Short mmCIF file of N, CA and C and ligand atoms in Angstrom, two decimals:
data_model
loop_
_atom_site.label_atom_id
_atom_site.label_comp_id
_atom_site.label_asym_id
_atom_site.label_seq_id
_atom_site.Cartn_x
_atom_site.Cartn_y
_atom_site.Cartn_z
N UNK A 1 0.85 -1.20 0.00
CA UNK A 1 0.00 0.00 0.00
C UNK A 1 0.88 1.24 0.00
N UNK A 2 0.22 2.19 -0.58
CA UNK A 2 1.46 3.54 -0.69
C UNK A 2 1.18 4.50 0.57
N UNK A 3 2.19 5.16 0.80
CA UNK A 3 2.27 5.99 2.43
C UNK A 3 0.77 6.99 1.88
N UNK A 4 0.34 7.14 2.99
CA UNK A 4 -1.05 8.00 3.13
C UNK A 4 -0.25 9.16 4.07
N UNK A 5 -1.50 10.19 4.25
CA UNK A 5 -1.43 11.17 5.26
C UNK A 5 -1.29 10.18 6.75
N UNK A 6 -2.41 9.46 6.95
CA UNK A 6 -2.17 8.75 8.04
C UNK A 6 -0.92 7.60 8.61
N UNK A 7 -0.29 7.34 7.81
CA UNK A 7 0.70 6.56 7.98
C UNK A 7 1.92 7.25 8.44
N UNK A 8 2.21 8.74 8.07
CA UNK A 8 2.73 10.12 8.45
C UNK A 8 2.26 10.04 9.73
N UNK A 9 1.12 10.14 10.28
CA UNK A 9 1.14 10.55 11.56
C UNK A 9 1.40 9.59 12.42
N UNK A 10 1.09 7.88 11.64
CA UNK A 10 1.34 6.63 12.75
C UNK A 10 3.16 6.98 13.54
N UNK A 11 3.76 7.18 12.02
CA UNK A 11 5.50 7.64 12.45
C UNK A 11 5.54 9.16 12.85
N UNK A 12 4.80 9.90 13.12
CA UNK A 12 5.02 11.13 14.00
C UNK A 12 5.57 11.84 12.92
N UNK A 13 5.66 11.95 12.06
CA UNK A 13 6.54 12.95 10.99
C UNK A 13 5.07 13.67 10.62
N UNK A 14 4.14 13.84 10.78
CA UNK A 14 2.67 15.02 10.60
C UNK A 14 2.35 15.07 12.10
N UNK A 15 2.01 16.02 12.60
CA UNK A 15 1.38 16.19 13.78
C UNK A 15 -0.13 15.56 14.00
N UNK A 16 -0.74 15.29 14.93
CA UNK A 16 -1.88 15.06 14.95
C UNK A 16 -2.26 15.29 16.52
N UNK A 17 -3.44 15.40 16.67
CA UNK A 17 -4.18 15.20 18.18
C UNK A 17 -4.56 14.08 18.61
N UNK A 18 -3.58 13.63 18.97
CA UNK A 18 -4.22 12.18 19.37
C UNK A 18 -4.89 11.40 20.81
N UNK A 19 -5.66 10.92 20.71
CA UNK A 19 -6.64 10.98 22.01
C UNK A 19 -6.15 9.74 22.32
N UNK A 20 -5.65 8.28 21.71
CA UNK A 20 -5.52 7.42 22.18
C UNK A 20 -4.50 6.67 21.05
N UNK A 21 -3.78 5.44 21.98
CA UNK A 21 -3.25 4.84 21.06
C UNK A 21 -2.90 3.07 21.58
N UNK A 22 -2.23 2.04 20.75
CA UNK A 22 -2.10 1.28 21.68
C UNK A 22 -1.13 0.57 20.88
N UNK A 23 -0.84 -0.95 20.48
CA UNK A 23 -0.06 -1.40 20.10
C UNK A 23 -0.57 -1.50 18.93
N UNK A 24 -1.91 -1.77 18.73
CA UNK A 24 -2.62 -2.08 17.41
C UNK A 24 -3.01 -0.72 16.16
N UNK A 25 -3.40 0.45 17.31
CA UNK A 25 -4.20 0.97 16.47
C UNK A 25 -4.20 2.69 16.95
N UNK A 26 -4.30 3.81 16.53
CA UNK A 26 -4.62 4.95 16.98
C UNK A 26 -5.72 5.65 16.70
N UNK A 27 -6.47 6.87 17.80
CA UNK A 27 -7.38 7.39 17.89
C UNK A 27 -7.22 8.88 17.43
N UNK A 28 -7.45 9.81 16.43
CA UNK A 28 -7.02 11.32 16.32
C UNK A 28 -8.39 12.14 16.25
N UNK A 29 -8.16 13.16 16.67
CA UNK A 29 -9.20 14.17 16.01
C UNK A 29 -9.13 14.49 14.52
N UNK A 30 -10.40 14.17 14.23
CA UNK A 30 -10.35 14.93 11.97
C UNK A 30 -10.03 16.43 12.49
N UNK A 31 -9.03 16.17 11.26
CA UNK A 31 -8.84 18.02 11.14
C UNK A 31 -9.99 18.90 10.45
N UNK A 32 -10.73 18.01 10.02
CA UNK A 32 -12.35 19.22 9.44
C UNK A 32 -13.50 18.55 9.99
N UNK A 33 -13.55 18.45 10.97
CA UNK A 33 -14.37 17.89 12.17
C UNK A 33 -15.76 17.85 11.84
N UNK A 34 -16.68 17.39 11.25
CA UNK A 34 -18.22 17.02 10.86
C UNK A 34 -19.25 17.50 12.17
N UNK A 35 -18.76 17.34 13.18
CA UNK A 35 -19.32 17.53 14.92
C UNK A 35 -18.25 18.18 16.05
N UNK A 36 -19.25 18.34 16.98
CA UNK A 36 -18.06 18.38 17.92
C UNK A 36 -17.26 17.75 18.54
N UNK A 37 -17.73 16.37 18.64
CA UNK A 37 -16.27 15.56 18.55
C UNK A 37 -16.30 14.87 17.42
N UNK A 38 -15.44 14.69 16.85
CA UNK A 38 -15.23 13.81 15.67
C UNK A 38 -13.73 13.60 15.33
N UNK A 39 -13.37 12.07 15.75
CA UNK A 39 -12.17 11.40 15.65
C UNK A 39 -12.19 9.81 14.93
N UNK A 40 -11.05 10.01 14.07
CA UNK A 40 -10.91 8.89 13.14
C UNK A 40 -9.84 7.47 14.56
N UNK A 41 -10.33 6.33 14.22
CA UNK A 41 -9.44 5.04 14.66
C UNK A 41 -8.94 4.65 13.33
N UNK A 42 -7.73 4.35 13.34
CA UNK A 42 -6.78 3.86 12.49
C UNK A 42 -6.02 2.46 12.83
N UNK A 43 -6.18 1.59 12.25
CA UNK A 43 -5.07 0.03 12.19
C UNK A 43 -3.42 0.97 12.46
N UNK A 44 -2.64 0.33 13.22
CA UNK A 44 -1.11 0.68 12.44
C UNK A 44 -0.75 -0.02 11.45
N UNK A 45 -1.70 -0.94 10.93
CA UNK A 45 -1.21 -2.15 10.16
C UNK A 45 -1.83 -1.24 8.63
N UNK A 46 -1.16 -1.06 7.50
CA UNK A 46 -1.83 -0.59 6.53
C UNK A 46 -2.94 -1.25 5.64
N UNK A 47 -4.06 -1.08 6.15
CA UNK A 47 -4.90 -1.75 5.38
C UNK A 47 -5.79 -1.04 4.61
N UNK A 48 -5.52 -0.72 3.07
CA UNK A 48 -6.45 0.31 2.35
C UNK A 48 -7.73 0.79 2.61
N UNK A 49 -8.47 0.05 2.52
CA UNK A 49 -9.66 -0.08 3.10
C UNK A 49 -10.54 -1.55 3.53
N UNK A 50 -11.93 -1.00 4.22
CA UNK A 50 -12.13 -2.05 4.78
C UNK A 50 -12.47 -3.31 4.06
N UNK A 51 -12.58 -3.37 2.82
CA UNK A 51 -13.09 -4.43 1.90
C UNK A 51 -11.69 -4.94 1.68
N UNK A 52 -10.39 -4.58 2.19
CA UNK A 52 -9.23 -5.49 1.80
C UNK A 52 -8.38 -6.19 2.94
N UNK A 53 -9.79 -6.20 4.20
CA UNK A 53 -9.02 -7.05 5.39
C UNK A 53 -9.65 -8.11 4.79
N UNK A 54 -9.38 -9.10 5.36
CA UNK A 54 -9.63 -10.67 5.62
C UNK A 54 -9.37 -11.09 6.92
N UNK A 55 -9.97 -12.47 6.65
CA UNK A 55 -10.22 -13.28 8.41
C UNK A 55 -9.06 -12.90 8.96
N UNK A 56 -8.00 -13.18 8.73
CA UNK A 56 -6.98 -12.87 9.72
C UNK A 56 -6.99 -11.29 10.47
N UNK A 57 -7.84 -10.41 9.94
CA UNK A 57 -7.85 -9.07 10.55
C UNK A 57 -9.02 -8.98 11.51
N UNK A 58 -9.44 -10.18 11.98
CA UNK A 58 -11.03 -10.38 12.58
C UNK A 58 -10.65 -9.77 14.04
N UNK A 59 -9.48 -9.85 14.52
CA UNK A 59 -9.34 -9.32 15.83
C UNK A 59 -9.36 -7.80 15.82
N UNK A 60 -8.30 -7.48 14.59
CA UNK A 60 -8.10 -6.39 14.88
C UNK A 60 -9.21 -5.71 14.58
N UNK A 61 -9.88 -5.62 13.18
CA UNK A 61 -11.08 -4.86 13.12
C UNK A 61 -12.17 -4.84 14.66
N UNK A 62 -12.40 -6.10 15.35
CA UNK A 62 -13.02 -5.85 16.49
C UNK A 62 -12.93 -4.93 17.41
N UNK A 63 -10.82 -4.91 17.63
CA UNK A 63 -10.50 -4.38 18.52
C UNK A 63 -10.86 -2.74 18.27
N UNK A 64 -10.93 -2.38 16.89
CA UNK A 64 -10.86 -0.84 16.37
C UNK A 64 -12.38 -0.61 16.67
N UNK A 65 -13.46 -1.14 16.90
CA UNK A 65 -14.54 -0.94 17.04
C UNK A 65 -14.80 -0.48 18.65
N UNK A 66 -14.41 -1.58 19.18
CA UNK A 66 -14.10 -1.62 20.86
C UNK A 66 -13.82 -0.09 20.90
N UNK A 67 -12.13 0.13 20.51
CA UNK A 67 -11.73 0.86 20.76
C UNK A 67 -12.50 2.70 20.92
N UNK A 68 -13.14 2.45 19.70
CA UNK A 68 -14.12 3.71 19.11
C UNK A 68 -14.97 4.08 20.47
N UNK A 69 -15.13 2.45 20.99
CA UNK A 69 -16.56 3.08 22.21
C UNK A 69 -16.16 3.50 23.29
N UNK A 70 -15.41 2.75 23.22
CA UNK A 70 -14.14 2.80 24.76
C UNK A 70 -13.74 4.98 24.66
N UNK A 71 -13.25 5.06 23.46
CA UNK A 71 -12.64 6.52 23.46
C UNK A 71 -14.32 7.69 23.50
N UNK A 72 -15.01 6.91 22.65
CA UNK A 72 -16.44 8.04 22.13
C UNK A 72 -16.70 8.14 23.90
N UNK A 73 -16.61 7.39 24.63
CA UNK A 73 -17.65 7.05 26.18
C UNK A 73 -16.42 8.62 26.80
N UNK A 74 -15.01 7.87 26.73
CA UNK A 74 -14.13 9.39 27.70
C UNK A 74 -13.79 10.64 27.24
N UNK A 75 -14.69 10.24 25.76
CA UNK A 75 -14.96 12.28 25.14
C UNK A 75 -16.30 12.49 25.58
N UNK A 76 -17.15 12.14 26.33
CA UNK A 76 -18.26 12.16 27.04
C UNK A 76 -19.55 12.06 26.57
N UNK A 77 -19.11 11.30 25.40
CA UNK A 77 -20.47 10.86 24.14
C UNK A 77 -21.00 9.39 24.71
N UNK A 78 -22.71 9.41 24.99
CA UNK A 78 -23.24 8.63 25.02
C UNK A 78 -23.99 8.07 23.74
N UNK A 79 -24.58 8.95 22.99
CA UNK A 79 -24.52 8.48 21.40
C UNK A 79 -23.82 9.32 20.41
N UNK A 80 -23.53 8.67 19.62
CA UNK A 80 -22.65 8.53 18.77
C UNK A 80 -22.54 8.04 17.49
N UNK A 81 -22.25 8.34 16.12
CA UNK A 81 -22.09 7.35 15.23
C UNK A 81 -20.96 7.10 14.65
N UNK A 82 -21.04 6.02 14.34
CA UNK A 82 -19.56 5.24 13.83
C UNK A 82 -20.21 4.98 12.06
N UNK A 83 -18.77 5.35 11.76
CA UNK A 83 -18.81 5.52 9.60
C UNK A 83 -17.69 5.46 9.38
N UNK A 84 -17.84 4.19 7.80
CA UNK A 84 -16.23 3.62 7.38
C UNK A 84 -16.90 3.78 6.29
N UNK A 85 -15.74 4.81 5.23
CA UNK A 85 -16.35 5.42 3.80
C UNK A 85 -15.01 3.91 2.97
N UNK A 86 -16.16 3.34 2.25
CA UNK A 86 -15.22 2.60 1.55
C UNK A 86 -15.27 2.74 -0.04
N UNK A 87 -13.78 3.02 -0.28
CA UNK A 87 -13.66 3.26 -1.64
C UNK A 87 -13.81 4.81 -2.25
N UNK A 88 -13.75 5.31 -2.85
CA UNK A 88 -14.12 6.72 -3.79
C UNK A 88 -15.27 6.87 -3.81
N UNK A 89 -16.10 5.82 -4.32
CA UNK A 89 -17.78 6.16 -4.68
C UNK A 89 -18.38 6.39 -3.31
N UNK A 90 -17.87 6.48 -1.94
CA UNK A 90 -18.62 6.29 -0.86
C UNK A 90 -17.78 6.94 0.16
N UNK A 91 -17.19 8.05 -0.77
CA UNK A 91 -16.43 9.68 -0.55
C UNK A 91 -15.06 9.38 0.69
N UNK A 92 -14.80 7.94 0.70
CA UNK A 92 -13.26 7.91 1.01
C UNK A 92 -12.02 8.64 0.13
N UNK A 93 -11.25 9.12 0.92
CA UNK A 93 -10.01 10.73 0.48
C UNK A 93 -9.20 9.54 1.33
N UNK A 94 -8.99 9.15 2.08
CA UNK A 94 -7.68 8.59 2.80
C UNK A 94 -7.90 7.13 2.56
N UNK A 95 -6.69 6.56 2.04
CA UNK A 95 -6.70 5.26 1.56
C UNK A 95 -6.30 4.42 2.95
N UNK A 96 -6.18 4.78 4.14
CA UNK A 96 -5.78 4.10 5.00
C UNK A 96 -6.76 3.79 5.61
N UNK A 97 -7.33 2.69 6.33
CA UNK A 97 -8.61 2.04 6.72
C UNK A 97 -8.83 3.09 7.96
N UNK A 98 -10.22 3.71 7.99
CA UNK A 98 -10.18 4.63 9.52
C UNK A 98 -11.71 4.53 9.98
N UNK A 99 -12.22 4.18 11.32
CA UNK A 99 -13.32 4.36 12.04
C UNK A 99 -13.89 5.94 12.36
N UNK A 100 -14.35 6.76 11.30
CA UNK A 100 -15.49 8.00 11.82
C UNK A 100 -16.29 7.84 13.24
N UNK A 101 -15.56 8.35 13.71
CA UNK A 101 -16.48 8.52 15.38
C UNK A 101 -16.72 9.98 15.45
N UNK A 102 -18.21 10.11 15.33
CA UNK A 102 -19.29 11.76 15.49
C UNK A 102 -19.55 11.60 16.59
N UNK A 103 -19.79 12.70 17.16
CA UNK A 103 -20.35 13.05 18.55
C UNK A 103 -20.84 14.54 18.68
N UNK A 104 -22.10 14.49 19.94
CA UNK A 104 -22.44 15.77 20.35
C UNK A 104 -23.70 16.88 19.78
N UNK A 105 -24.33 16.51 18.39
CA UNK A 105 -25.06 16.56 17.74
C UNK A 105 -26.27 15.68 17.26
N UNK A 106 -27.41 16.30 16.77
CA UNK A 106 -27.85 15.25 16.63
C UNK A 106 -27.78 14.17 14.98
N UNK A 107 -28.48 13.10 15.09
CA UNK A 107 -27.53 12.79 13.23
C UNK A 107 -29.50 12.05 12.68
N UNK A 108 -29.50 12.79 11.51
CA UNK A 108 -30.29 11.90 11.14
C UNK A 108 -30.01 10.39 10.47
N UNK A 109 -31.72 9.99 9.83
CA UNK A 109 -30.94 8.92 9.06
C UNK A 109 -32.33 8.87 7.87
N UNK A 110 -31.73 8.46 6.92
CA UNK A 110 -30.95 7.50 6.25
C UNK A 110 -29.47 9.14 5.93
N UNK A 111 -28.55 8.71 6.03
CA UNK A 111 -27.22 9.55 5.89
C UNK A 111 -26.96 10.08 4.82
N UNK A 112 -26.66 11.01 4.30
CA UNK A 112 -26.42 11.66 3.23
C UNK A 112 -25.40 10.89 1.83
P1 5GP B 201 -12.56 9.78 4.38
O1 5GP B 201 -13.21 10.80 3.49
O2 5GP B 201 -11.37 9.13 3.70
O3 5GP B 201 -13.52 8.79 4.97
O4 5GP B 201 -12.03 10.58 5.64
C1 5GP B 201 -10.74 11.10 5.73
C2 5GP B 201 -10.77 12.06 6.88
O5 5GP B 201 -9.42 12.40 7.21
C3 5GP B 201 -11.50 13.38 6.58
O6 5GP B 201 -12.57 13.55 7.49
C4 5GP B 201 -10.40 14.43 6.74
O7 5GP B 201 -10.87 15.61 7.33
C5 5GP B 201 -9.37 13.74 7.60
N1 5GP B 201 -8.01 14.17 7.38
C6 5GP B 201 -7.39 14.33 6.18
N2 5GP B 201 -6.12 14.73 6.35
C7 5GP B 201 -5.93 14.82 7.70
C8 5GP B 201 -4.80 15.19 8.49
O8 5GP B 201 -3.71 15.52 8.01
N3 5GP B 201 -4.97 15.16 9.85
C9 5GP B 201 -6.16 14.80 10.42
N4 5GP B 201 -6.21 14.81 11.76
N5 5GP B 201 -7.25 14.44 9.69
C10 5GP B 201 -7.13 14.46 8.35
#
């Protein structure tokens, strides 16, 4: 996979805000924030997007989900929505696999 913006910030060479991190995976604030909270989860593992994990990524994708609720709960969001844009047609810009965590607003549905 080719270096992204996010793969820059996994190695610290781009700055970011980062709310959490662990061995697997990191938590940042979007820099054009949709809500008032709104932070992407990232694999450290480069995985384009989500249609190019496989079984062997069954933990980790779990763990990045976990992770989302675990962080959305100590930015003080009780609801919340979680969004993974896959591909171009479904307005993914960063080729690196990332969990949309909104907060603080309200969201309708069906989503834009
Ligand atoms: P996508 O459209 O690929 O689902 O979402 C990519 C997200 O990454 C966008 O919401 C965009 O604002 C965010 N983003 C792009 N570049 C940067 C950056 O350099 N730093 C941070 N923190 N977020 C970024």
């Amino acid at each position: 996979m080719s270096e992204t913006i996010f793969s820059k910030i996994i190695d610290r060479e781009i700055p970011a805000d980062i709310v959490y991190e662990d061995d697997q995976c990191l938590a940042f604030r979007d820099i054009n924030p949709q809500a008032p909270v709104h932070f992407l989860v990232i694999p450290r593992k480069p995985i384009a997007k989500l249609s190019d994990a496989d079984e062997g990524d069954k933990d980790l994708l779990g763990h990045l989900l976990l992770v989302a609720g675990q962080v959305a709960r100590e930015q003080g969001l009780e609801d919340f929505r979680l969004n993974v844009n896959n591909g171009a047609g479904a307005s993914q810009t960063v080729f690196h696999l990332h969990v949309h965590v909104l907060g603080g607003r309200p969201f309708s549905w069906p989503p834009g």
